[in-house]
Coordinates of C-alpha atoms in Angstrom, one line a residue:
X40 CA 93.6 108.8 92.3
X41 CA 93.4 104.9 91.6
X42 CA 92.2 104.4 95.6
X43 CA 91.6 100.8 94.7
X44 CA 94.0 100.0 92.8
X45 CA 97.5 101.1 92.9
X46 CA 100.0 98.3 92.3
X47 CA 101.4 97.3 95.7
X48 CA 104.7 98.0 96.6
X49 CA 107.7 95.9 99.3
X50 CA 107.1 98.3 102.2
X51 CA 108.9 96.4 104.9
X52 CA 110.8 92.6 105.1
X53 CA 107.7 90.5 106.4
X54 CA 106.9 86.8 105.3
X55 CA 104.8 86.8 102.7
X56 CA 103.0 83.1 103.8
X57 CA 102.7 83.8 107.4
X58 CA 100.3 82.1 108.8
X59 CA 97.2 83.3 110.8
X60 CA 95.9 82.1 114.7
X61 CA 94.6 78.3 114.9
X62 CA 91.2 80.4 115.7
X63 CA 90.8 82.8 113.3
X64 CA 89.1 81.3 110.1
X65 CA 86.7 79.0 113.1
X66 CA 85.7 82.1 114.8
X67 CA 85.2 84.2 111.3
X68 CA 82.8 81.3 110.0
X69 CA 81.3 82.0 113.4
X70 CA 80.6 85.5 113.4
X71 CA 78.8 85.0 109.9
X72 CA 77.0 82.1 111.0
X73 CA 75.6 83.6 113.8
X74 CA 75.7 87.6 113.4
X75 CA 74.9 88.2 109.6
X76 CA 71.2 89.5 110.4
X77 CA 72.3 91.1 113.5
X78 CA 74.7 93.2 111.8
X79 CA 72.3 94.2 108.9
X80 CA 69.6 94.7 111.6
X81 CA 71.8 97.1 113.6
X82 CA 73.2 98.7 110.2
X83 CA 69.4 99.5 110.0
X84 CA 68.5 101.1 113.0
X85 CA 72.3 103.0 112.6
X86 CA 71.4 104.7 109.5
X87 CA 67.9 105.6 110.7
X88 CA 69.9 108.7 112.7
X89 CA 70.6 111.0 109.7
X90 CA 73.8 111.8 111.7
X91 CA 75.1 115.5 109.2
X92 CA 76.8 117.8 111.4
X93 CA 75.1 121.3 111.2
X94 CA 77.0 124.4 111.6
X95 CA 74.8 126.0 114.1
X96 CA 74.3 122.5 116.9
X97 CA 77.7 120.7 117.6
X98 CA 77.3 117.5 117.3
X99 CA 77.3 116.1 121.1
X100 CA 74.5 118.5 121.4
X101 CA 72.6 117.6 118.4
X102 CA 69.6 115.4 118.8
X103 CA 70.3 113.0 116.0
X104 CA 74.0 112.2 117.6
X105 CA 72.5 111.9 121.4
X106 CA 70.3 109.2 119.6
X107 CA 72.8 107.7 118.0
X108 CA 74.8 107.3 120.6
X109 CA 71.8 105.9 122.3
X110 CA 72.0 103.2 120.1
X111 CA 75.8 102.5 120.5
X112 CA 75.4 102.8 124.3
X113 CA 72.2 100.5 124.1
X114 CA 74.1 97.4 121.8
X115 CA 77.3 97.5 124.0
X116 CA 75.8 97.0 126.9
X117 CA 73.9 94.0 125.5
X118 CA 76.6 92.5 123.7
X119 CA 78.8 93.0 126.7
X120 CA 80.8 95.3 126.6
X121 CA 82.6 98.8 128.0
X122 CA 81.3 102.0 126.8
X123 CA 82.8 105.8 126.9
X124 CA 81.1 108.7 125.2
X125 CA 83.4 111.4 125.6
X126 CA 81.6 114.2 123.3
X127 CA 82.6 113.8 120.0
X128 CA 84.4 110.3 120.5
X129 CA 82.5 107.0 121.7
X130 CA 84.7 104.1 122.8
X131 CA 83.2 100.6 123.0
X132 CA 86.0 98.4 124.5
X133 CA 86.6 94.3 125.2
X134 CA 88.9 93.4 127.7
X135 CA 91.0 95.1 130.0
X136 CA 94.4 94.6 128.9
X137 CA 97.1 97.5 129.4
X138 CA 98.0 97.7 125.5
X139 CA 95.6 97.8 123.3
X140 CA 94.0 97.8 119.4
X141 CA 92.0 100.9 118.1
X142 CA 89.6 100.0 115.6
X143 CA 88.5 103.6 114.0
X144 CA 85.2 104.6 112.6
X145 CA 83.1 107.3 112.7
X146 CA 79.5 107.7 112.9
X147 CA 79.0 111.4 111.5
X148 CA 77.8 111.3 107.5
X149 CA 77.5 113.6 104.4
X150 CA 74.7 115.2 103.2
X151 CA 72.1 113.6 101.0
X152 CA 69.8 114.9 98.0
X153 CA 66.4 113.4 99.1
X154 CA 65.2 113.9 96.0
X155 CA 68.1 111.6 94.5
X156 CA 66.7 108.7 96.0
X157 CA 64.3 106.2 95.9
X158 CA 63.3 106.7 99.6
X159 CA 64.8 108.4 102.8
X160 CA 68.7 107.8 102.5
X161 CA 68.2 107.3 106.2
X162 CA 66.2 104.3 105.5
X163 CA 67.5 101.3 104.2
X164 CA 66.3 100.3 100.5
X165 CA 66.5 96.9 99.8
X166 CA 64.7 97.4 96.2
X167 CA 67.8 96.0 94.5
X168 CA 68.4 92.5 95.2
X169 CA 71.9 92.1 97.9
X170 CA 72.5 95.7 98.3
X171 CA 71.1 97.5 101.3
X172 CA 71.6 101.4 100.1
X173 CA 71.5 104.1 102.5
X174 CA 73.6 107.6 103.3
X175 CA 76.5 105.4 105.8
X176 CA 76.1 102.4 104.4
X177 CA 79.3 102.1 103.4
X178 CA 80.8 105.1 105.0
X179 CA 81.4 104.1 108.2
X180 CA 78.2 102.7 109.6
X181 CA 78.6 99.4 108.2
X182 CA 81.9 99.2 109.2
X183 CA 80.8 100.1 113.0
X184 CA 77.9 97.5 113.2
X185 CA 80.7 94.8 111.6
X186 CA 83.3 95.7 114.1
X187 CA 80.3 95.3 116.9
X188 CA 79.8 91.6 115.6
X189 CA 83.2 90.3 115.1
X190 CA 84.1 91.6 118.5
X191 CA 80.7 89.3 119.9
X192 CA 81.9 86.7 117.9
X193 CA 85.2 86.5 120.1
X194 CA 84.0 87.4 123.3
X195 CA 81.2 84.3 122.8
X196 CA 84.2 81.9 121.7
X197 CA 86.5 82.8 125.0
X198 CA 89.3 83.7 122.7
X199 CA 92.0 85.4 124.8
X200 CA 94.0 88.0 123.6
X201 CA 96.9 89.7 124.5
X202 CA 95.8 93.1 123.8
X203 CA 92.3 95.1 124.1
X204 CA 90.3 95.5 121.6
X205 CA 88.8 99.3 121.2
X206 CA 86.0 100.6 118.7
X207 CA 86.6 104.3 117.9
X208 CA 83.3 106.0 117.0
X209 CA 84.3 109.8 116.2
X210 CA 81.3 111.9 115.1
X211 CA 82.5 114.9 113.2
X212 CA 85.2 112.8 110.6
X213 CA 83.5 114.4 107.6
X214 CA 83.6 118.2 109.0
X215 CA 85.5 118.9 111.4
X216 CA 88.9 117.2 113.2
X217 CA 89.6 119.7 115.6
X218 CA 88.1 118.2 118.3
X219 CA 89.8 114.4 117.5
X220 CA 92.7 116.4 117.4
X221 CA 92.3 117.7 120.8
X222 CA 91.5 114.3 122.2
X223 CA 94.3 112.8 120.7
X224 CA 96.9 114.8 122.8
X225 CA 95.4 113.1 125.7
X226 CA 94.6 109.5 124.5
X227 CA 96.5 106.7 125.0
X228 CA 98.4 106.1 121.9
X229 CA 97.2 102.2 121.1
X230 CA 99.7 98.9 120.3
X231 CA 98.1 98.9 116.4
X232 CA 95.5 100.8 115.4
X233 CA 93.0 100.4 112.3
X234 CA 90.8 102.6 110.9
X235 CA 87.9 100.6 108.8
X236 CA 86.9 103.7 106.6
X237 CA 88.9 103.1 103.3
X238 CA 89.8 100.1 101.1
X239 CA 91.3 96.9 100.6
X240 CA 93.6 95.2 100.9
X241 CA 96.3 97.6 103.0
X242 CA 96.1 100.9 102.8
X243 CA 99.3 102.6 103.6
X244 CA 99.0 105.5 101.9
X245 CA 96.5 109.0 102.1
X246 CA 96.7 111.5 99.7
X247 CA 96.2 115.2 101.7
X248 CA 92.8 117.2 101.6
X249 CA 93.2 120.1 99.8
X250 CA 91.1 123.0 99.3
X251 CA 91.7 125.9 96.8
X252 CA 88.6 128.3 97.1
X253 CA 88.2 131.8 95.2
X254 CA 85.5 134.0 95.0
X255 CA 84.3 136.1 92.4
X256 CA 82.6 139.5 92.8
X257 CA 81.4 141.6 90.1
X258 CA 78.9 143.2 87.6
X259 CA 78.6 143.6 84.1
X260 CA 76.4 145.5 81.4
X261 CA 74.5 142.7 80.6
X262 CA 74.6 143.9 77.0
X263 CA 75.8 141.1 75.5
X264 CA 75.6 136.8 76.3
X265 CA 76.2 136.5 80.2
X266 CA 75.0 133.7 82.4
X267 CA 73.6 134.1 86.0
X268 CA 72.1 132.1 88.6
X269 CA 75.2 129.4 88.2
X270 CA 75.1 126.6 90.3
X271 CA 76.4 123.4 91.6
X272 CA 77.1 120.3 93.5
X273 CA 76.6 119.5 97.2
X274 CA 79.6 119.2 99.0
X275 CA 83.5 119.9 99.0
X276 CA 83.8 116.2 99.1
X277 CA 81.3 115.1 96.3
X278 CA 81.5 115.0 92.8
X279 CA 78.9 117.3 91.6
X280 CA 75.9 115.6 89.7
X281 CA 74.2 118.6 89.2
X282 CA 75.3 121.9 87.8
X283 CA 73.0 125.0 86.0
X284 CA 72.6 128.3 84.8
X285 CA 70.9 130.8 82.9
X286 CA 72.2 132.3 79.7
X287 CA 70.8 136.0 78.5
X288 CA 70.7 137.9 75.8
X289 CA 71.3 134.8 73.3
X290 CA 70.5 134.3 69.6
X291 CA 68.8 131.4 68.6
X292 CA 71.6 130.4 66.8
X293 CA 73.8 130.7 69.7
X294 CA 71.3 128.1 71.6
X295 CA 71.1 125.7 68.6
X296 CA 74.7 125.8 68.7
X297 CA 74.6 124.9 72.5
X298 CA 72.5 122.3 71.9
X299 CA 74.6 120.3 69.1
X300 CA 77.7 121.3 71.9
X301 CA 75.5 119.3 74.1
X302 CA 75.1 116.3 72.2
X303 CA 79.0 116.0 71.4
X304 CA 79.4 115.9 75.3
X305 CA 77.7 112.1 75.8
X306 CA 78.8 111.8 79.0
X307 CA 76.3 113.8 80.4
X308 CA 72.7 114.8 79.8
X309 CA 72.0 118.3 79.1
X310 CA 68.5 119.7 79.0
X311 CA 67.5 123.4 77.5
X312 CA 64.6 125.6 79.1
X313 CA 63.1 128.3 77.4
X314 CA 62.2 130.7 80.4
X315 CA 61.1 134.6 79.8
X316 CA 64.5 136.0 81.0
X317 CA 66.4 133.7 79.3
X318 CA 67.9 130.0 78.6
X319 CA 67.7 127.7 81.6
X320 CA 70.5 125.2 81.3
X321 CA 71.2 121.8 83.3
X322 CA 73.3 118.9 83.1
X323 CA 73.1 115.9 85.0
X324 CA 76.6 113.7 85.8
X325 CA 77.4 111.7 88.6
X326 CA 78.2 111.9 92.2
X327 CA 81.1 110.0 93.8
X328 CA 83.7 110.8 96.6
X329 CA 86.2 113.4 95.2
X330 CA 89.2 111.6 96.0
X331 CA 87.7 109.2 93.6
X332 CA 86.9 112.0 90.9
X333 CA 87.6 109.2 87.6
X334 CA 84.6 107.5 89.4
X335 CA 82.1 110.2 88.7
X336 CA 81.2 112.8 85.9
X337 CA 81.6 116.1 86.8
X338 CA 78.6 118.6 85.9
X339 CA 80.1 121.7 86.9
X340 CA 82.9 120.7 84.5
X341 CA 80.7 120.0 82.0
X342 CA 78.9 122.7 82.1
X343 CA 81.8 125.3 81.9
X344 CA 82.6 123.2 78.7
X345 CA 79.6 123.8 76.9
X346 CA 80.6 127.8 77.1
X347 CA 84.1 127.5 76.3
X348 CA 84.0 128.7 73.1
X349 CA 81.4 131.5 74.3
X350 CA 82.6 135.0 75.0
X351 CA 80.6 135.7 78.0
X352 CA 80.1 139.2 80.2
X353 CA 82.5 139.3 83.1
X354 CA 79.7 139.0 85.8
X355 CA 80.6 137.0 88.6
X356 CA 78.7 134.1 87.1
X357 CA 81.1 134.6 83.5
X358 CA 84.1 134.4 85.4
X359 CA 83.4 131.4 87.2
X360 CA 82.7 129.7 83.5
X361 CA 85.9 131.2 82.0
X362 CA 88.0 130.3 85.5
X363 CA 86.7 126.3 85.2
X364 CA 87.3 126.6 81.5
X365 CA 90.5 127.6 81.6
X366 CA 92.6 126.4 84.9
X367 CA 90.5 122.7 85.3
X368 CA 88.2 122.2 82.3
X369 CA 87.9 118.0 81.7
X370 CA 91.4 117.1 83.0
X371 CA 91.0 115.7 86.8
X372 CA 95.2 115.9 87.5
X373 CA 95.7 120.2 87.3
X374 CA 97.3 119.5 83.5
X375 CA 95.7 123.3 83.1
X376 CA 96.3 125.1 86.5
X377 CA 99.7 126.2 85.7
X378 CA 102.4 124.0 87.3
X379 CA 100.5 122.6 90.1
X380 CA 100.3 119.1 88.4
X381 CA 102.6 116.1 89.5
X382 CA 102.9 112.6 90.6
X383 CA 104.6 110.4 93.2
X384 CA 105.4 106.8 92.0
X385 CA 103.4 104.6 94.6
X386 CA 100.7 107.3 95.3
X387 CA 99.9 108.2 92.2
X388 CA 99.2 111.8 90.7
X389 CA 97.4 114.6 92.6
X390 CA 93.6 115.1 91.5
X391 CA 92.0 118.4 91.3
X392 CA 88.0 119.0 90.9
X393 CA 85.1 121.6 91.1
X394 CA 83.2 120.2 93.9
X395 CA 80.5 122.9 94.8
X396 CA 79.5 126.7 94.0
X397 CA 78.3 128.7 96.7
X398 CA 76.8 132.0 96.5
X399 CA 76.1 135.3 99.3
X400 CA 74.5 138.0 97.2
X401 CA 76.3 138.6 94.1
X402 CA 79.7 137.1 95.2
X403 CA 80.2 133.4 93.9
X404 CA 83.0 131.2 96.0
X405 CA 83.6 127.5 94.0
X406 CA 85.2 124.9 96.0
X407 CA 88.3 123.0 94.3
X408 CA 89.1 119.9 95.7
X409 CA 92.4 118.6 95.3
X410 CA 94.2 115.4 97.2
X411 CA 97.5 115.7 97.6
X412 CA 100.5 112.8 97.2
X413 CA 104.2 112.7 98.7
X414 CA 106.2 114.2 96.4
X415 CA 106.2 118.3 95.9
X416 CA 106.4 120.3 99.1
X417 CA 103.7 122.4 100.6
X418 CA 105.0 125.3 99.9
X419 CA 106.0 125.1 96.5
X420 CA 102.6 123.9 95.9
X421 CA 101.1 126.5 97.2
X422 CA 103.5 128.9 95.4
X423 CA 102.6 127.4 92.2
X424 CA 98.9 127.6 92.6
X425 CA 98.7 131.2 93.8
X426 CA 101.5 132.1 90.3
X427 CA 98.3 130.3 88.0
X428 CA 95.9 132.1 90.0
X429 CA 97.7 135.3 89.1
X430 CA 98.5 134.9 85.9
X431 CA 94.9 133.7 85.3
X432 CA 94.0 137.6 86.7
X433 CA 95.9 139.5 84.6
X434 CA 95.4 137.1 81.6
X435 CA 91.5 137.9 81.9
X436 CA 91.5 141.0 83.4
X437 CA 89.7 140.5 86.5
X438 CA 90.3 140.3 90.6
X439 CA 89.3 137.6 92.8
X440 CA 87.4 139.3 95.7
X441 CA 89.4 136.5 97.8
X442 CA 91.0 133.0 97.6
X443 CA 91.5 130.5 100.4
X444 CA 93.7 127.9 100.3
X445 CA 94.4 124.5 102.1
X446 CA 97.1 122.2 101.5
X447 CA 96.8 118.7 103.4
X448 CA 99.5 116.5 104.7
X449 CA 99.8 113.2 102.8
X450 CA 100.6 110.0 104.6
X451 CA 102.9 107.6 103.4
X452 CA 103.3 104.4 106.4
X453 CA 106.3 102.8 105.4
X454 CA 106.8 100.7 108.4
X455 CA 103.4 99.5 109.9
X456 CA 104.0 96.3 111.8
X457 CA 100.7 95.0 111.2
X458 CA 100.7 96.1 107.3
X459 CA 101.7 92.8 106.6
X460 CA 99.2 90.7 108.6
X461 CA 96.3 92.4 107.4
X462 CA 97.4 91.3 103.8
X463 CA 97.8 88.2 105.3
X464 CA 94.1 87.9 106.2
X465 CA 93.1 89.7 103.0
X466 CA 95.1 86.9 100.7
X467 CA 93.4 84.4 103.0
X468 CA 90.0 85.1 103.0
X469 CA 89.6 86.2 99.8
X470 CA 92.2 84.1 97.8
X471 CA 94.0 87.0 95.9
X472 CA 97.1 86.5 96.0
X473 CA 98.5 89.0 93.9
X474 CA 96.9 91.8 96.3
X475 CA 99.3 94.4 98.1
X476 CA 99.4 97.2 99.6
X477 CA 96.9 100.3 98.2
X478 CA 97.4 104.3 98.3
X479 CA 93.9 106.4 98.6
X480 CA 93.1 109.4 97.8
X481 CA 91.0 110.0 100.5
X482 CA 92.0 111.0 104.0
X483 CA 90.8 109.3 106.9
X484 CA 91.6 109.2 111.0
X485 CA 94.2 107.3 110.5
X486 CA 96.5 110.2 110.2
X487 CA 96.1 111.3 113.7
X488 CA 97.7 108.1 115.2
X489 CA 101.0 106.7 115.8
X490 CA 100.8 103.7 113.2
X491 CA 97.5 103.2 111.8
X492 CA 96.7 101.7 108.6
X493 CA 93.3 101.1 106.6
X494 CA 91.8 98.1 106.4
X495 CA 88.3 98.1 104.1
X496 CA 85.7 97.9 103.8
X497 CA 85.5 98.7 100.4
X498 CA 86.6 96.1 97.7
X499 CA 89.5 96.7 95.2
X500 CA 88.0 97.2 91.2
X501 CA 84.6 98.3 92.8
X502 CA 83.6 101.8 92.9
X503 CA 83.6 103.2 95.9
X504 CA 79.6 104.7 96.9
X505 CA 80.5 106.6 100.0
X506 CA 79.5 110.3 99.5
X507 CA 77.7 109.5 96.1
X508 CA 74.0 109.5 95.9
X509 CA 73.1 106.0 95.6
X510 CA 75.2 104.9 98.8
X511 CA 75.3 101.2 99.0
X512 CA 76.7 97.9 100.6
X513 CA 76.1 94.8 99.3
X514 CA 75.0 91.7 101.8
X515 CA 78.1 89.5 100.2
X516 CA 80.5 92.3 101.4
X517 CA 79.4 92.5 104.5
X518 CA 79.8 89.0 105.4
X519 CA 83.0 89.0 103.9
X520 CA 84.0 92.1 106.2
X521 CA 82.8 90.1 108.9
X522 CA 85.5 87.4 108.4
X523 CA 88.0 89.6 108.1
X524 CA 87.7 91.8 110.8
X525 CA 87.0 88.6 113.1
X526 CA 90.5 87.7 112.1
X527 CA 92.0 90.9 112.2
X528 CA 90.9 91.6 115.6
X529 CA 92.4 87.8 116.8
X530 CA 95.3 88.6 114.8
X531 CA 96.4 92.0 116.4
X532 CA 95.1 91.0 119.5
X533 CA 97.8 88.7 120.0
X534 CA 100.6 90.3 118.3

């Protein structure tokens, strides 16, 4: 979905040289000068709370968020200043102005594969030199203990501004936005708002979240080749690294067969498992936020491929093969799911992946995450994926025991007043002059507000670690960040 790197685009008629506040590159050497350890100190003692919403504790009840919030509490009131925890949604606030500047983050993260790492993604690793990895790292603790610091960084230099500055924390970003949603109908909307949960330079465009979830349910003779015990990934919102099954009833030609299959596929590592029921088979890829799917290697995918020229028993497991086979297979843009495929000039095409298998008994349900550009309606979409989904029936002979669909809202902000500045400081600090303005294909907060744009803190050209299983930041960007979000907060506070 080319999140960092879409060519930018003349979105409204600003200056393209404007120039920043008198105090905004002093006050960002400042903030680095004087807060760099802090903020890695803080980052550390953020991602010690292995902040993952569970289904069965909401989060303001759950004791890693009460400590978390702890924390947040516990740093505003020693760098000064206001704090709100409303539930679900903490605000740390600087000033008492009547507009104001929402800087949006949340604090709630995805899961993590212990196993996948070198230590507890909920402590930071510093084993490779100038990256401090961790689950939040990137996604969006960093982001809040930067925010924390710039803000210090102003209040110590008596900078007045024109408009409040407001931190948003939100706690259930990557699960649930209902209860955001809820509070929004009652918060004030802000002046400008930001969220810092994306990428640089200006992002002024989200793809929508889009779910399209069947589940198969049924039996076979298990007379001939049939696979069981399929599985894969992690998360809706993750890449799958991991994918397996067993295959029965197999000659060893078959399996040799497999095997030299296998070895064509180099992008992935396959390994065979004599067991006494049958052929254990696993392939290893690798993770990386689904709206960034050309970032990872996707082993469910893989592993469908390595059957595709298999006739396999309609089990529940078979049909989940044949269905990744033949509607997604390698392709990442829905080239295979009937008509569902398109493309909007700035945003770039829609992506469509396998993201996880879950199963209840015998019945199999695979997640398939899509993101969603301008450009096609929602209804036509969805009219076009339930036509492939029936053809792909009738074609094989089989029901779906159920499908559930989602189709997300893209965002496309074609008049931000602030769009422009925050290039500005982008071009400034970091000398690129050639940078505009970015379309993702994730979806973040920013949706739920008047005019919000994204603003980092991930780099353009850079792979994006949020979600994946090696989460990282590096010390270098978050100094840089630092600067920025110094000057942005100077910047909008006095526009």
């Amino acid at each position: 979905m080319n999140k960092l790197a879409l060519a930018s685009i003349a979105l409204c008629a600003f200056s393209a040289h404007a120039q920043l506040n008198k105090h905004s590159e002093s006050v960002a050497d400042y903030a680095v000068n004087s807060y760099q350890n802090a903020q890695v100190h803080t980052l550390t003692n953020l991602v010690s709370f292995p902040t993952v919403n569970k289904s069965e504790i909401s989060a303001p009840q759950n004791p890693d968020f009460i400590g978390f919030k702890a924390l947040l509490k516990m740093k505003a009131a020693e760098l000064g200043f206001d704090y709100q925890d409303l539930g679900y949604t903490v605000l740390i606030g600087m000033g008492e102005q009547k507009e104001k500047v929402t800087i949006v983050t949340h604090g709630d993260v995805q899961p993590a594969n212990a196993s996948k790492w070198k230590q507890s993604p909920f402590i930071i690793d510093t084993s490779e030199p100038g990256k401090l990895i961790g689950r939040g790292t990137e996604d969006d603790k960093g982001a809040i203990a930067t925010a924390l610091y710039a803000m210090k960084a102003i209040k110590d230099k008596g900078i007045t501004l024109d408009n409040r500055i407001e931190l948003m924390v939100y706690l259930a970003e990557e699960s649930d936005w209902g209860p955001l949603t809820e509070f929004m109908k009652t918060y004030e909307q802000p002046k400008y708002a930001v969220t810092i949960d994306a990428s640089y330079p200006v992002v002024v465009a989200e793809k929508g979240w889009s779910l399209i979830s069947p589940t198969f349910a049924a039996t076979s003779a298990q007379t001939g080749v049939y696979v069981s015990n399929v599985t894969g990934g992690a998360f809706a919102s993750q890449i799958p690294e991991d994918a397996s099954l067993t295959l029965h009833n197999a000659s060893a030609e078959l399996v040799t067969q497999l095997k030299q299959t296998a070895t064509a596929l180099k992008q992935v590592e396959f390994t065979f498992d004599e067991q006494i029921d049958g052929t254990l088979i696993s392939v290893k890829g690798v993770s990386a936020h689904s709206s960034e799917p050309e970032s990872g290697v996707n082993a469910i995918a893989y592993l469908a491929e390595l059957f595709k020229a298999v006739e396999l028993e309609n089990n529940s497991d078979g049909q989940l093969i044949k269905f990744v086979n033949q509607l997604i297979g390698l392709d990442i843009y829905g080239k295979q799911f009937g008509d569902i495929a398109y493309k909007h000039d700035f945003m770039g095409p829609m992506t469509v992946a396998p993201t996880v298998i879950e199963r209840d008994g015998n019945n199999l349900t695979l997640a398939v995450n899509a993101r969603r550009p301008m450009g096609k309606e929602a209804d036509l979409l969805e009219q076009q994926i339930n036509s492939a989904l029936t053809q792909w029936q009738a074609d094989n002979k089989v029901t779906l025991a159920n499908v559930k669909t989602t189709i997300g809202t893209p965002m496309l902000l074609d008049g931000a007043p602030h769009a422009q500045k925050l290039l500005d400081i982008f071009k400034h600090f970091t000398g690129d002059q050639d940078a505009g303005f970015v379309s993702i294909g994730g979806g973040t907060n920013a949706k739920l507000f008047d005019n919000a744009v994204s603003f980092g803190p991930s780099m353009p050209g850079k792979r994006y670690t949020g979600h994946s299983e090696h989460e990282f930041i590096t010390l270098e960007q978050l100094a840089l960040n630092l600067r920025m979000y110094t000057a942005m907060m100077i910047e909008l506070g006095n526009m």
